[in-house]
Amino acid sequence: MFKKGWALLFLALLLTAASGCSNSGKSASGSDEKTEVVISAAASLTDALDELQSSFEDEYPDIDLTFNFGSSGKLAQQIEQGAPADVFLSASNQDMDKLQEKKLIQKDSRLEFAKNSLVLIAKKDQSASTSSFEEINREKIDHLAMGEPESVPAGRYTKEVLEHLNIWESLQNKLVLGSDVRQVLTYVESGNAELGVVYASDALTSDKVKVVSEAKADWHEPIVYPGAITSHSEHAKEAKLFLDYLASAEGKEVLHQYGFN
């Protein structure tokens, strides 16, 4: 009887210990599994979001952020085709408007969290005689890199600038089109294009290029970054936490460090 009592007590202790071990690994939500929030974001946000990801996941350990970077136009198209995304962060209102018209985003969740500007860049170790956008067509350059106007907001803004300066048509045979603004930056860094047009935030991320000139704000539509939760998101609550964090003082401080207004 004595041995049997000890055996039962030992079994009870084992069960208690096992229960304690299983509970100790649980997250604050009471589940071992983390919630994955998929974010489709404009390529120009890459560096800022990489930093924000670390601080956000430290504050919300139950949430894992997964990013899909690309041109806003192509990302919007992916969402239209049913690609998984909980949040869409665009580099233009135009691409967000298209999704809103098709009821593919939650309208009430939409907000603007950043602004940007366009700059003309050249390779840092290259002597560029061009000192402004107005002079692009007067200089002997072979290639000007810019985003594809149909799918890349930066390309669309660049086209507006060049049309405003009445040099769009005359530059057609010199244009090198990138699939997103980061590819445009790479073209200039590698020397495949003497000049390029990117966002000020992108130029700031590279130590291989220099800013030659900044486009005046009234030469193009305002460059704003809207964000919204997609209509088919299965994690709208967690997605809202991220959007709120992005628009918070801490989020704005990080964005400012990376060249966003």
Short mmCIF file of C-alpha atoms in Angstrom, two decimals:
data_model
loop_
_atom_site.label_atom_id
_atom_site.label_comp_id
_atom_site.label_asym_id
_atom_site.label_seq_id
_atom_site.Cartn_x
_atom_site.Cartn_y
_atom_site.Cartn_z
CA MET A 1 0.00 0.00 0.00
CA PHE A 2 2.85 2.32 0.95
CA LYS A 3 4.63 1.68 -2.35
CA LYS A 4 1.39 2.11 -4.27
CA GLY A 5 0.81 5.52 -2.62
CA TRP A 6 4.29 6.71 -3.61
CA ALA A 7 3.74 5.49 -7.14
CA LEU A 8 0.53 7.46 -7.46
CA LEU A 9 2.18 10.57 -6.01
CA PHE A 10 5.12 10.22 -8.40
CA LEU A 11 2.72 9.89 -11.36
CA ALA A 12 0.83 13.00 -10.25
CA LEU A 13 4.09 14.97 -10.03
CA LEU A 14 5.08 13.85 -13.52
CA LEU A 15 1.75 14.96 -14.95
CA THR A 16 2.03 18.32 -13.19
CA ALA A 17 5.56 18.85 -14.52
CA ALA A 18 4.52 17.90 -18.04
CA SER A 19 1.63 20.32 -17.88
CA GLY A 20 3.92 23.09 -16.66
CA CYS A 21 6.39 22.49 -19.47
CA SER A 22 3.70 22.60 -22.14
CA ASN A 23 2.23 25.83 -20.77
CA SER A 24 5.61 27.54 -20.45
CA GLY A 25 6.09 27.51 -24.22
CA LYS A 26 2.78 29.17 -25.02
CA SER A 27 2.53 32.71 -26.31
CA ALA A 28 0.51 35.49 -24.72
CA SER A 29 -2.52 34.44 -26.75
CA GLY A 30 -2.46 31.01 -25.14
CA SER A 31 -1.40 29.26 -28.33
CA ASP A 32 1.92 27.81 -29.38
CA GLU A 33 1.39 29.06 -32.94
CA LYS A 34 2.15 32.61 -34.03
CA THR A 35 -0.10 34.55 -36.38
CA GLU A 36 1.50 35.29 -39.74
CA VAL A 37 0.57 38.66 -41.24
CA VAL A 38 1.47 38.94 -44.93
CA ILE A 39 2.26 42.45 -46.14
CA SER A 40 2.54 43.41 -49.81
CA ALA A 41 4.64 46.57 -49.82
CA ALA A 42 6.17 48.96 -52.34
CA ALA A 43 9.86 48.19 -52.96
CA SER A 44 10.88 51.67 -51.80
CA LEU A 45 9.79 50.73 -48.26
CA THR A 46 12.15 47.73 -48.00
CA ASP A 47 14.80 49.13 -45.65
CA ALA A 48 12.42 51.03 -43.38
CA LEU A 49 10.13 48.02 -42.99
CA ASP A 50 13.06 45.70 -42.26
CA GLU A 51 13.83 47.83 -39.21
CA LEU A 52 10.19 48.27 -38.21
CA GLN A 53 9.69 44.51 -38.39
CA SER A 54 12.17 43.91 -35.57
CA SER A 55 10.68 46.48 -33.21
CA PHE A 56 7.08 45.45 -34.02
CA GLU A 57 7.71 41.74 -33.42
CA ASP A 58 9.47 42.58 -30.15
CA GLU A 59 6.33 44.40 -29.02
CA TYR A 60 3.96 41.76 -30.42
CA PRO A 61 5.76 38.40 -30.07
CA ASP A 62 2.60 36.51 -31.10
CA ILE A 63 2.80 37.98 -34.62
CA ASP A 64 5.20 37.14 -37.46
CA LEU A 65 5.42 39.64 -40.32
CA THR A 66 6.08 38.33 -43.84
CA PHE A 67 6.83 40.87 -46.58
CA ASN A 68 6.28 40.70 -50.32
CA PHE A 69 8.09 43.64 -51.94
CA GLY A 70 7.59 44.84 -55.50
CA SER A 71 6.13 47.62 -57.62
CA SER A 72 2.79 48.89 -56.33
CA GLY A 73 1.07 48.20 -59.64
CA LYS A 74 2.17 44.58 -59.79
CA LEU A 75 1.34 44.01 -56.12
CA ALA A 76 -2.16 45.40 -56.65
CA GLN A 77 -2.55 43.08 -59.62
CA GLN A 78 -1.46 40.11 -57.49
CA ILE A 79 -4.07 40.99 -54.87
CA GLU A 80 -6.73 41.24 -57.59
CA GLN A 81 -5.77 37.73 -58.67
CA GLY A 82 -6.20 36.38 -55.15
CA ALA A 83 -2.61 36.36 -53.88
CA PRO A 84 -2.43 36.08 -50.07
CA ALA A 85 -2.02 39.48 -48.43
CA ASP A 86 -3.35 40.94 -45.20
CA VAL A 87 -2.01 44.46 -45.76
CA PHE A 88 -1.22 46.49 -48.89
CA LEU A 89 1.27 49.36 -48.62
CA SER A 90 1.35 51.32 -51.86
CA ALA A 91 3.58 54.11 -53.18
CA SER A 92 0.59 55.80 -54.81
CA ASN A 93 -3.08 56.49 -54.22
CA GLN A 94 -3.85 55.38 -57.77
CA ASP A 95 -3.06 51.71 -57.15
CA MET A 96 -4.89 51.73 -53.82
CA ASP A 97 -7.89 53.43 -55.44
CA LYS A 98 -8.15 50.60 -57.98
CA LEU A 99 -8.41 48.02 -55.22
CA GLN A 100 -10.88 50.13 -53.27
CA GLU A 101 -13.13 50.48 -56.32
CA LYS A 102 -13.17 46.69 -56.61
CA LYS A 103 -13.83 46.36 -52.86
CA LEU A 104 -10.59 44.44 -52.34
CA ILE A 105 -9.51 46.55 -49.35
CA GLN A 106 -11.30 47.48 -46.15
CA LYS A 107 -12.06 51.14 -46.83
CA ASP A 108 -12.27 52.12 -43.16
CA SER A 109 -8.75 50.83 -42.53
CA ARG A 110 -7.12 53.02 -45.21
CA LEU A 111 -4.61 55.61 -44.07
CA GLU A 112 -1.67 57.62 -45.42
CA PHE A 113 1.52 57.02 -43.48
CA ALA A 114 4.35 58.63 -45.49
CA LYS A 115 5.35 61.02 -48.27
CA ASN A 116 8.37 61.12 -50.58
CA SER A 117 10.09 63.13 -53.30
CA LEU A 118 11.80 62.38 -56.62
CA VAL A 119 15.52 62.88 -57.18
CA LEU A 120 17.89 62.63 -60.13
CA ILE A 121 20.91 60.47 -59.29
CA ALA A 122 24.28 59.58 -60.80
CA LYS A 123 27.01 57.16 -59.80
CA LYS A 124 29.09 58.70 -57.02
CA ASP A 125 32.47 58.23 -58.70
CA GLN A 126 31.17 59.50 -62.03
CA SER A 127 31.57 63.13 -63.05
CA ALA A 128 28.10 64.21 -64.12
CA SER A 129 27.84 67.51 -65.93
CA THR A 130 24.06 67.48 -65.52
CA SER A 131 23.04 69.52 -62.49
CA SER A 132 19.26 69.53 -62.86
CA PHE A 133 16.29 67.77 -64.43
CA GLU A 134 16.00 70.58 -66.96
CA GLU A 135 19.48 69.81 -68.31
CA ILE A 136 18.97 66.07 -68.91
CA ASN A 137 18.18 66.45 -72.59
CA ARG A 138 20.98 68.94 -73.21
CA GLU A 139 23.73 66.57 -72.12
CA LYS A 140 25.25 63.69 -74.05
CA ILE A 141 23.96 60.74 -72.06
CA ASP A 142 23.20 57.31 -73.44
CA HIS A 143 20.85 56.00 -70.76
CA LEU A 144 18.39 57.42 -68.24
CA ALA A 145 16.95 54.82 -65.85
CA MET A 146 13.41 55.14 -64.51
CA GLY A 147 10.57 52.93 -63.38
CA GLU A 148 8.10 51.44 -65.83
CA PRO A 149 5.32 54.10 -65.90
CA GLU A 150 2.50 51.57 -66.27
CA SER A 151 3.25 49.61 -63.11
CA VAL A 152 5.79 51.56 -61.04
CA PRO A 153 4.52 54.72 -59.29
CA ALA A 154 8.02 56.27 -59.33
CA GLY A 155 8.04 55.73 -63.10
CA ARG A 156 4.65 57.37 -63.43
CA TYR A 157 5.80 60.38 -61.39
CA THR A 158 9.01 60.57 -63.46
CA LYS A 159 7.02 60.62 -66.69
CA GLU A 160 4.93 63.49 -65.30
CA VAL A 161 8.13 65.43 -64.52
CA LEU A 162 9.63 64.86 -67.96
CA GLU A 163 6.34 65.78 -69.65
CA HIS A 164 6.15 68.93 -67.55
CA LEU A 165 9.64 69.86 -68.79
CA ASN A 166 8.68 68.96 -72.39
CA ILE A 167 11.49 66.43 -72.77
CA TRP A 168 9.58 63.13 -72.46
CA GLU A 169 9.30 62.44 -76.20
CA SER A 170 12.89 63.37 -77.01
CA LEU A 171 14.26 60.96 -74.37
CA GLN A 172 12.44 57.84 -75.57
CA ASN A 173 15.48 56.17 -77.13
CA LYS A 174 17.55 56.72 -73.99
CA LEU A 175 15.18 55.32 -71.38
CA VAL A 176 16.03 52.17 -69.42
CA LEU A 177 12.91 50.97 -67.60
CA GLY A 178 13.08 49.15 -64.26
CA SER A 179 10.49 46.76 -62.83
CA ASP A 180 10.62 48.66 -59.54
CA VAL A 181 12.49 51.62 -58.09
CA ARG A 182 15.21 49.42 -56.55
CA GLN A 183 16.11 48.06 -59.97
CA VAL A 184 16.46 51.64 -61.22
CA LEU A 185 18.87 52.30 -58.36
CA THR A 186 20.87 49.20 -59.34
CA TYR A 187 21.13 50.35 -62.96
CA VAL A 188 22.86 53.55 -61.83
CA GLU A 189 25.01 51.85 -59.17
CA SER A 190 26.33 49.40 -61.77
CA GLY A 191 26.98 52.08 -64.38
CA ASN A 192 24.43 50.66 -66.82
CA ALA A 193 22.77 54.09 -66.82
CA GLU A 194 24.51 57.43 -66.32
CA LEU A 195 21.46 58.95 -64.67
CA GLY A 196 18.38 57.64 -62.92
CA VAL A 197 15.26 58.91 -61.19
CA VAL A 198 14.33 57.39 -57.84
CA TYR A 199 12.72 58.41 -54.59
CA ALA A 200 14.81 60.45 -52.16
CA SER A 201 14.46 57.59 -49.66
CA ASP A 202 16.04 55.12 -52.10
CA ALA A 203 18.99 57.39 -52.87
CA LEU A 204 19.63 57.59 -49.14
CA THR A 205 20.09 53.82 -48.86
CA SER A 206 22.99 53.68 -51.32
CA ASP A 207 26.58 54.79 -50.79
CA LYS A 208 27.27 54.30 -54.51
CA VAL A 209 25.12 57.14 -55.87
CA LYS A 210 24.83 60.87 -55.40
CA VAL A 211 21.81 63.15 -55.72
CA VAL A 212 22.16 65.54 -58.63
CA SER A 213 18.84 67.34 -58.30
CA GLU A 214 15.40 67.13 -56.69
CA ALA A 215 12.21 67.48 -58.71
CA LYS A 216 9.92 70.31 -57.69
CA ALA A 217 6.75 69.13 -55.99
CA ASP A 218 4.46 70.88 -58.48
CA TRP A 219 5.99 68.97 -61.41
CA HIS A 220 4.14 65.79 -60.47
CA GLU A 221 1.27 64.46 -58.39
CA PRO A 222 1.91 64.34 -54.63
CA ILE A 223 3.89 61.23 -53.69
CA VAL A 224 1.97 59.68 -50.80
CA TYR A 225 1.98 56.19 -49.32
CA PRO A 226 -1.42 54.75 -48.38
CA GLY A 227 -1.89 51.51 -46.47
CA ALA A 228 -4.96 49.33 -45.94
CA ILE A 229 -6.13 45.91 -44.80
CA THR A 230 -7.28 43.66 -47.64
CA SER A 231 -10.88 42.48 -47.76
CA HIS A 232 -9.89 38.81 -47.74
CA SER A 233 -7.52 39.08 -44.77
CA GLU A 234 -8.06 36.35 -42.19
CA HIS A 235 -6.03 38.28 -39.63
CA ALA A 236 -7.58 41.74 -39.74
CA LYS A 237 -7.08 42.33 -36.01
CA GLU A 238 -3.34 41.68 -36.20
CA ALA A 239 -3.09 43.58 -39.49
CA LYS A 240 -4.63 46.64 -37.83
CA LEU A 241 -2.06 46.44 -35.04
CA PHE A 242 0.67 46.70 -37.67
CA LEU A 243 -0.98 49.61 -39.52
CA ASP A 244 -1.45 51.47 -36.24
CA TYR A 245 2.20 50.84 -35.38
CA LEU A 246 3.28 52.12 -38.81
CA ALA A 247 1.36 55.36 -38.27
CA SER A 248 2.52 55.78 -34.66
CA ALA A 249 5.21 58.22 -33.51
CA GLU A 250 7.72 55.36 -33.38
CA GLY A 251 6.84 54.23 -36.89
CA LYS A 252 7.07 57.77 -38.29
CA GLU A 253 10.46 58.26 -36.64
CA VAL A 254 11.87 55.18 -38.40
CA LEU A 255 10.34 56.24 -41.73
CA HIS A 256 11.89 59.70 -41.33
CA GLN A 257 15.31 58.14 -40.73
CA TYR A 258 15.00 56.42 -44.09
CA GLY A 259 14.15 59.59 -46.00
CA PHE A 260 10.35 59.61 -45.87
CA ASN A 261 8.40 62.70 -44.84
#
